[in-house]
Short mmCIF file of C-alpha atoms and ligand atoms in Angstrom, two decimals:
data_model
loop_
_atom_site.label_atom_id
_atom_site.label_comp_id
_atom_site.label_asym_id
_atom_site.label_seq_id
_atom_site.Cartn_x
_atom_site.Cartn_y
_atom_site.Cartn_z
CA MET A 2 -0.05 -0.11 -0.22
CA LYS A 3 1.18 3.68 -0.55
CA VAL A 4 0.76 5.60 2.45
CA LEU A 5 1.40 9.42 2.61
CA VAL A 6 2.04 10.67 5.90
CA VAL A 7 1.58 14.18 6.42
CA GLY A 8 2.84 15.94 9.56
CA ALA A 9 5.78 14.07 9.30
CA ALA A 10 8.04 16.36 11.15
CA GLY A 11 6.14 16.11 14.39
CA GLN A 12 6.42 13.64 17.31
CA LEU A 13 3.86 11.27 16.01
CA GLY A 14 4.52 11.90 12.35
CA GLN A 15 8.10 11.04 12.52
CA ALA A 16 7.63 7.83 14.28
CA MET A 17 4.61 6.78 11.85
CA ALA A 18 6.68 7.35 9.04
CA ALA A 19 9.79 5.39 10.25
CA ARG A 20 7.53 2.30 11.40
CA LEU A 21 5.29 2.19 8.37
CA VAL A 22 8.21 1.97 6.15
CA GLY A 23 8.54 -1.89 7.09
CA GLU A 24 5.02 -2.54 5.94
CA HIS A 25 4.12 0.12 3.15
CA GLN A 26 5.50 2.38 0.49
CA VAL A 27 5.75 5.57 2.63
CA VAL A 28 5.72 9.13 1.50
CA ALA A 29 6.53 11.39 4.51
CA ALA A 30 5.55 14.98 3.82
CA THR A 31 6.52 17.91 6.16
CA ARG A 32 5.15 21.55 6.21
CA ALA A 33 8.15 22.22 3.65
CA ASP A 34 6.56 19.98 1.19
CA VAL A 35 3.01 20.84 1.41
CA ASP A 36 1.37 23.26 3.70
CA LEU A 37 -1.97 21.85 4.69
CA THR A 38 -3.78 24.92 4.98
CA GLY A 39 -3.67 25.49 1.23
CA TYR A 40 -6.62 24.20 -0.58
CA ALA A 41 -5.61 23.77 -4.30
CA ALA A 42 -1.84 22.79 -3.30
CA VAL A 43 -3.05 19.97 -0.98
CA LEU A 44 -5.20 18.76 -3.87
CA GLU A 45 -2.53 18.76 -6.50
CA PHE A 46 -0.18 17.41 -3.80
CA VAL A 47 -2.14 14.21 -3.11
CA GLN A 48 -3.14 13.95 -6.75
CA ARG A 49 0.60 13.66 -7.67
CA VAL A 50 1.10 11.02 -4.95
CA ALA A 51 -1.93 9.24 -5.32
CA PRO A 52 -1.87 7.35 -2.32
CA ASN A 53 -4.02 4.43 -1.00
CA ALA A 54 -4.07 5.76 2.52
CA ILE A 55 -3.31 9.24 4.13
CA VAL A 56 -2.30 9.62 7.87
CA ASN A 57 -2.69 12.95 9.01
CA CYS A 58 -0.31 13.77 11.89
CA ALA A 59 -0.37 17.67 11.48
CA SER A 60 -1.92 19.76 13.95
CA TYR A 61 -1.86 23.43 15.91
CA ASN A 62 -1.09 21.85 19.32
CA ASP A 63 -0.91 25.06 21.16
CA VAL A 64 -3.65 24.52 23.59
CA ASP A 65 -3.45 27.83 25.32
CA GLY A 66 -2.17 29.99 22.31
CA SER A 67 -5.39 28.78 20.42
CA GLU A 68 -7.37 31.04 22.88
CA GLN A 69 -5.76 33.90 21.03
CA HIS A 70 -5.36 32.38 17.73
CA GLN A 71 -8.55 30.79 16.74
CA GLN A 72 -7.99 31.55 12.90
CA GLN A 73 -4.66 29.64 12.98
CA ALA A 74 -6.13 26.73 15.20
CA PHE A 75 -9.18 26.13 12.87
CA ALA A 76 -7.24 26.57 9.68
CA VAL A 77 -4.93 23.57 10.62
CA ASN A 78 -7.02 21.45 12.77
CA ALA A 79 -10.52 21.80 11.38
CA PHE A 80 -10.25 23.19 7.49
CA ALA A 81 -6.96 21.30 7.00
CA PRO A 82 -8.66 17.92 7.74
CA ARG A 83 -11.37 19.11 5.44
CA THR A 84 -9.08 19.58 2.61
CA LEU A 85 -7.47 16.09 3.05
CA ALA A 86 -11.02 14.40 3.49
CA ARG A 87 -11.61 16.05 -0.07
CA ALA A 88 -8.44 14.92 -1.40
CA ALA A 89 -8.72 11.24 0.03
CA GLU A 90 -12.14 11.09 -1.71
CA VAL A 91 -10.73 12.27 -5.09
CA VAL A 92 -7.78 9.81 -5.04
CA ASP A 93 -10.03 7.12 -3.27
CA ALA A 94 -7.68 6.88 -0.33
CA THR A 95 -8.33 5.74 3.39
CA LEU A 96 -7.91 8.77 5.67
CA ILE A 97 -6.61 8.30 9.23
CA HIS A 98 -6.68 11.33 11.35
CA TYR A 99 -6.03 12.16 15.23
CA GLY A 100 -8.23 13.91 17.76
CA THR A 101 -7.86 14.37 21.57
CA ASP A 102 -9.63 13.79 24.80
CA PHE A 103 -9.74 17.46 25.20
CA VAL A 104 -13.29 17.33 23.39
CA TYR A 105 -14.68 15.83 26.62
CA ALA A 106 -15.72 18.38 29.61
CA GLY A 107 -13.76 16.23 31.98
CA THR A 108 -16.80 15.78 34.59
CA ALA A 109 -17.44 12.11 34.08
CA SER A 110 -17.07 9.55 36.61
CA GLN A 111 -16.25 6.40 34.55
CA PRO A 112 -13.89 6.36 31.36
CA TYR A 113 -15.44 8.20 28.27
CA SER A 114 -16.71 5.94 25.32
CA GLU A 115 -17.14 6.85 21.72
CA ASP A 116 -20.86 7.33 22.18
CA ASP A 117 -20.42 10.12 24.88
CA LEU A 118 -21.25 13.47 24.08
CA PRO A 119 -18.26 15.80 23.36
CA GLU A 120 -18.31 19.18 25.11
CA PRO A 121 -15.11 21.00 24.40
CA GLN A 122 -14.16 23.60 26.86
CA SER A 123 -11.69 25.68 24.62
CA VAL A 124 -10.98 26.75 21.25
CA TYR A 125 -8.18 24.22 20.69
CA ALA A 126 -10.83 21.55 21.48
CA GLN A 127 -13.22 22.95 19.46
CA SER A 128 -11.00 23.21 16.62
CA LYS A 129 -10.22 19.47 16.90
CA LEU A 130 -13.77 18.45 17.06
CA VAL A 131 -14.61 20.37 14.19
CA GLY A 132 -11.58 18.57 12.46
CA GLU A 133 -13.20 15.26 13.45
CA TRP A 134 -16.38 16.08 11.81
CA MET A 135 -14.75 17.28 8.77
CA VAL A 136 -12.68 14.08 8.51
CA ALA A 137 -16.04 11.92 8.88
CA ASP A 138 -17.37 13.82 5.53
CA TRP A 139 -15.70 11.07 4.01
CA ARG A 140 -16.67 7.49 4.31
CA LYS A 141 -13.27 6.07 4.47
CA HIS A 142 -11.94 7.44 7.62
CA TYR A 143 -10.49 6.55 10.94
CA VAL A 144 -10.49 9.16 13.74
CA LEU A 145 -8.31 7.63 16.68
CA ARG A 146 -8.48 10.23 19.62
CA VAL A 147 -5.20 10.02 21.72
CA GLU A 148 -4.27 11.68 24.82
CA SER A 149 -0.86 12.87 26.46
CA LEU A 150 1.22 11.29 23.79
CA PHE A 151 4.64 10.17 24.91
CA GLY A 152 7.58 8.34 23.45
CA GLY A 153 8.40 10.64 20.67
CA ARG A 154 11.98 11.12 19.54
CA ARG A 155 12.07 14.87 20.68
CA ALA A 156 10.86 13.82 24.28
CA LYS A 157 8.73 16.86 24.75
CA SER A 158 5.78 15.38 26.60
CA SER A 159 4.56 15.59 30.06
CA VAL A 160 5.76 12.18 30.77
CA ASP A 161 9.06 12.71 29.78
CA ARG A 162 9.28 15.81 31.69
CA ILE A 163 8.52 13.65 34.71
CA VAL A 164 11.11 11.16 33.69
CA ALA A 165 13.79 13.90 33.39
CA ALA A 166 13.12 15.27 36.91
CA VAL A 167 12.73 12.31 38.52
CA ARG A 168 15.96 10.79 37.01
CA ALA A 169 17.67 14.28 37.80
CA GLY A 170 16.18 14.41 41.23
CA THR A 171 14.71 17.67 40.54
CA GLU A 172 10.92 18.86 41.47
CA ALA A 173 8.26 17.62 39.09
CA PRO A 174 4.92 19.19 39.72
CA VAL A 175 2.16 16.39 39.09
CA PHE A 176 -1.55 16.86 39.33
CA PHE A 177 -3.10 14.55 42.18
CA ASP A 178 -6.59 15.51 40.74
CA ARG A 179 -6.35 15.35 37.23
CA VAL A 180 -6.70 11.63 35.45
CA THR A 181 -5.14 10.70 32.34
CA SER A 182 -5.27 7.44 29.86
CA PRO A 183 -1.85 8.20 28.16
CA SER A 184 -1.03 7.13 24.69
CA PHE A 185 2.39 5.51 24.02
CA ILE A 186 3.40 6.42 20.64
CA ASP A 187 4.64 2.91 19.88
CA ASP A 188 1.16 1.95 20.40
CA VAL A 189 -0.62 4.42 18.39
CA VAL A 190 1.31 3.49 15.30
CA ALA A 191 0.67 -0.08 15.64
CA ALA A 192 -3.00 0.58 16.12
CA THR A 193 -2.87 2.62 12.82
CA ALA A 194 -0.88 -0.08 11.08
CA HIS A 195 -3.71 -2.72 12.33
CA LEU A 196 -6.31 -0.48 11.00
CA LEU A 197 -4.75 0.11 7.78
CA ARG A 198 -4.10 -3.76 7.66
CA THR A 199 -7.20 -5.21 8.78
CA GLU A 200 -9.41 -2.64 7.42
CA ALA A 201 -11.53 -2.57 10.38
CA PRO A 202 -14.74 -0.70 10.09
CA PHE A 203 -14.52 2.92 9.56
CA GLY A 204 -15.26 5.33 12.24
CA LEU A 205 -14.08 6.98 15.79
CA TYR A 206 -11.89 5.25 18.03
CA HIS A 207 -10.15 6.05 21.43
CA CYS A 208 -6.46 5.00 20.96
CA VAL A 209 -5.30 5.19 24.49
CA ASN A 210 -3.43 2.83 26.48
CA THR A 211 -5.64 0.69 28.67
CA GLY A 212 -6.39 1.88 32.32
CA HIS A 213 -6.16 5.31 33.51
CA ALA A 214 -4.28 7.20 36.50
CA THR A 215 -3.84 10.44 37.93
CA TRP A 216 -0.62 12.34 37.15
CA LEU A 217 0.72 11.69 40.64
CA ASP A 218 0.14 7.86 40.18
CA LEU A 219 1.71 7.98 36.80
CA GLY A 220 4.69 9.70 38.20
CA LYS A 221 5.20 7.21 40.84
CA GLU A 222 4.98 4.40 38.55
CA ILE A 223 7.72 6.09 36.62
CA ALA A 224 9.70 6.64 39.59
CA ARG A 225 9.50 2.85 40.51
CA VAL A 226 10.36 1.52 37.49
CA LEU A 227 13.34 3.85 37.16
CA GLY A 228 14.28 2.77 40.68
CA CYS A 229 14.30 6.64 41.60
CA SER A 230 12.79 8.23 44.73
CA GLU A 231 9.51 9.74 44.60
CA ALA A 232 10.59 12.70 46.46
CA SER A 233 10.87 14.82 43.23
CA LEU A 234 7.05 14.60 43.02
CA LYS A 235 5.41 17.57 44.13
CA PRO A 236 1.51 16.95 44.19
CA VAL A 237 -0.27 20.16 42.82
CA SER A 238 -3.98 20.76 42.38
CA VAL A 239 -5.55 21.68 38.79
CA ASP A 240 -7.11 24.57 40.57
CA ALA A 241 -3.59 25.89 41.55
CA VAL A 242 -2.77 26.34 37.95
CA LYS A 243 -4.21 29.04 35.90
CA PHE A 244 -4.33 27.81 32.16
CA ALA A 245 -5.61 30.24 29.30
CA ALA A 246 -7.56 27.15 28.09
CA PRO A 247 -9.32 24.90 30.45
CA ARG A 248 -8.20 21.21 30.74
CA PRO A 249 -10.56 18.27 31.46
CA ARG A 250 -9.98 17.05 34.80
CA TYR A 251 -11.46 13.47 34.37
CA ALA A 252 -9.91 12.46 30.93
CA ALA A 253 -10.02 8.57 31.31
CA LEU A 254 -11.06 7.03 28.00
CA SER A 255 -12.41 3.53 27.26
CA ASN A 256 -10.44 2.02 24.39
CA GLN A 257 -13.10 -1.06 24.24
CA LYS A 258 -14.17 -0.36 20.75
CA LEU A 259 -10.66 -0.47 19.22
CA ALA A 260 -10.28 -4.00 21.04
CA ALA A 261 -13.31 -5.04 19.40
CA ALA A 262 -11.90 -4.10 16.18
CA GLY A 263 -9.02 -6.42 17.13
CA PHE A 264 -6.40 -4.14 18.45
CA THR A 265 -6.13 -4.38 22.35
CA MET A 266 -3.95 -1.32 23.59
CA PRO A 267 -1.48 -2.61 26.27
CA THR A 268 -1.96 -0.93 29.96
CA TRP A 269 -0.37 2.36 30.38
CA GLN A 270 1.93 0.78 33.11
CA ASP A 271 3.21 -1.77 30.49
CA ALA A 272 3.73 1.13 27.87
CA ILE A 273 5.77 3.22 30.65
CA ARG A 274 7.91 0.19 31.16
CA ARG A 275 8.68 -0.27 27.37
CA HIS A 276 9.38 3.38 27.07
CA LEU A 277 11.91 3.77 29.74
CA GLY A 278 13.33 0.38 28.94
CA GLY A 279 13.68 1.61 25.17
CA HIS A 280 11.92 -1.32 23.79
CA THR A 281 9.36 -0.84 20.93
CA ARG A 282 6.51 -3.44 20.27
N1 NAP B 304 0.78 15.78 21.83
C1 NAP B 304 -0.21 15.34 22.38
O1 NAP B 304 -0.10 15.11 23.99
C2 NAP B 304 -1.65 15.10 21.90
C3 NAP B 304 -2.56 15.06 22.89
C4 NAP B 304 -4.04 14.68 22.24
C5 NAP B 304 -4.09 14.70 20.71
N2 NAP B 304 -2.89 15.04 19.97
C6 NAP B 304 -3.10 14.78 18.49
O2 NAP B 304 -2.22 13.88 17.98
C7 NAP B 304 -1.70 14.39 16.60
C8 NAP B 304 0.04 14.28 16.63
O3 NAP B 304 0.29 15.23 17.84
P1 NAP B 304 1.90 15.69 17.96
O4 NAP B 304 2.05 15.97 19.19
O5 NAP B 304 2.75 14.58 17.35
O6 NAP B 304 1.92 16.97 17.07
P2 NAP B 304 3.42 17.95 16.90
O7 NAP B 304 4.82 17.23 17.48
O8 NAP B 304 3.01 19.16 17.25
O9 NAP B 304 3.55 17.93 15.37
C9 NAP B 304 2.55 18.64 14.42
C10 NAP B 304 3.06 18.79 13.31
O10 NAP B 304 2.20 19.50 12.32
C11 NAP B 304 2.76 20.38 11.43
N3 NAP B 304 1.98 21.17 10.90
C12 NAP B 304 1.30 22.23 11.70
N4 NAP B 304 0.69 23.11 10.98
C13 NAP B 304 1.12 22.71 9.61
C14 NAP B 304 0.65 23.09 8.29
N5 NAP B 304 -0.20 24.14 8.04
N6 NAP B 304 0.83 22.31 6.96
C15 NAP B 304 1.77 21.24 7.22
N7 NAP B 304 1.94 20.60 8.61
C16 NAP B 304 1.65 21.48 9.67
C17 NAP B 304 3.91 20.57 12.29
O11 NAP B 304 4.99 21.16 11.52
P3 NAP B 304 6.17 22.27 12.00
O12 NAP B 304 7.11 21.04 12.41
O13 NAP B 304 6.62 22.59 10.62
O14 NAP B 304 5.66 23.05 12.83
C18 NAP B 304 4.45 19.61 12.96
O15 NAP B 304 5.31 18.85 12.46
C19 NAP B 304 -2.26 15.73 16.47
O16 NAP B 304 -3.67 15.33 15.83
C20 NAP B 304 -2.72 16.11 17.90
O17 NAP B 304 -3.94 17.23 17.71
C21 NAP B 304 -1.61 15.29 20.57
#
């Protein structure tokens, strides 16, 4: 299969392009190759490449900055996916796109499923939700909602920030009242490869590691696996931090639908172990 990966310079995009090469003919495109906010340029580019699948790893990810830069957020997170959906339809390609847990309000008491109603609380979250809808305009689509991505080459995630602080013995503020189901990039790539390979039913899937934890518990697990002291971890409340864009407090997602489609995401503890061991699936 010929697979076009756009957003290939990002943390997920880099890993995606590198790992799909073993299985597919991969064309990795960065912003320098095609700016996804240009409608005609994207259509021309996609027609020239003529892929069987497009994997969209591009995004405007400045969550707080989006409150000020709504136009930029919507251009990349909502209208670029619309253009990609149209281009995918023109060449009859499957389109894979990534969403976020931020589409939920974070007030639930059990993990959100794909059937739960989104209630985005920020401009970033709204732009990402509209992007999901745009992608769903093309029948042959997968939207994978991911969360707190970690394991990228640039090590810029919250998990990596905690790992670095615990290793160095410096202070790592961690929320004791914010719950996450993080997504290990290796597992997101493997899930994507599975969907491409098996042609599972199209639609929306939560693509997070199995289980959930507070950021404090995640930090404790990191310290345990590293064999380091937990003393670095400084528990803080979400209420103590003023973000321009509100974050969902309870962001546990259920990945049961993905499991029913044949791909069981490993537990987050297993993902942390593999990440810290430097192993990949
Ligand atoms: N990171 C997380 O924790 C997280 C959480 C939930 C959901 N997600 C979703 O997961 C996906 C991957 O995220 P990520 O963390 O890998 O993102 P990332 O590292 O920020 O990479 C995003 C990429 O998109 C590219 N891009 C932005 N605007 C573009 C444009 N106009 N044309 C072409 N390319 C453009 C950027 O190019 P430049 O390098 O040139 O800027 C960058 O390489 C996204 O859909 C994101 O919303 C991520």
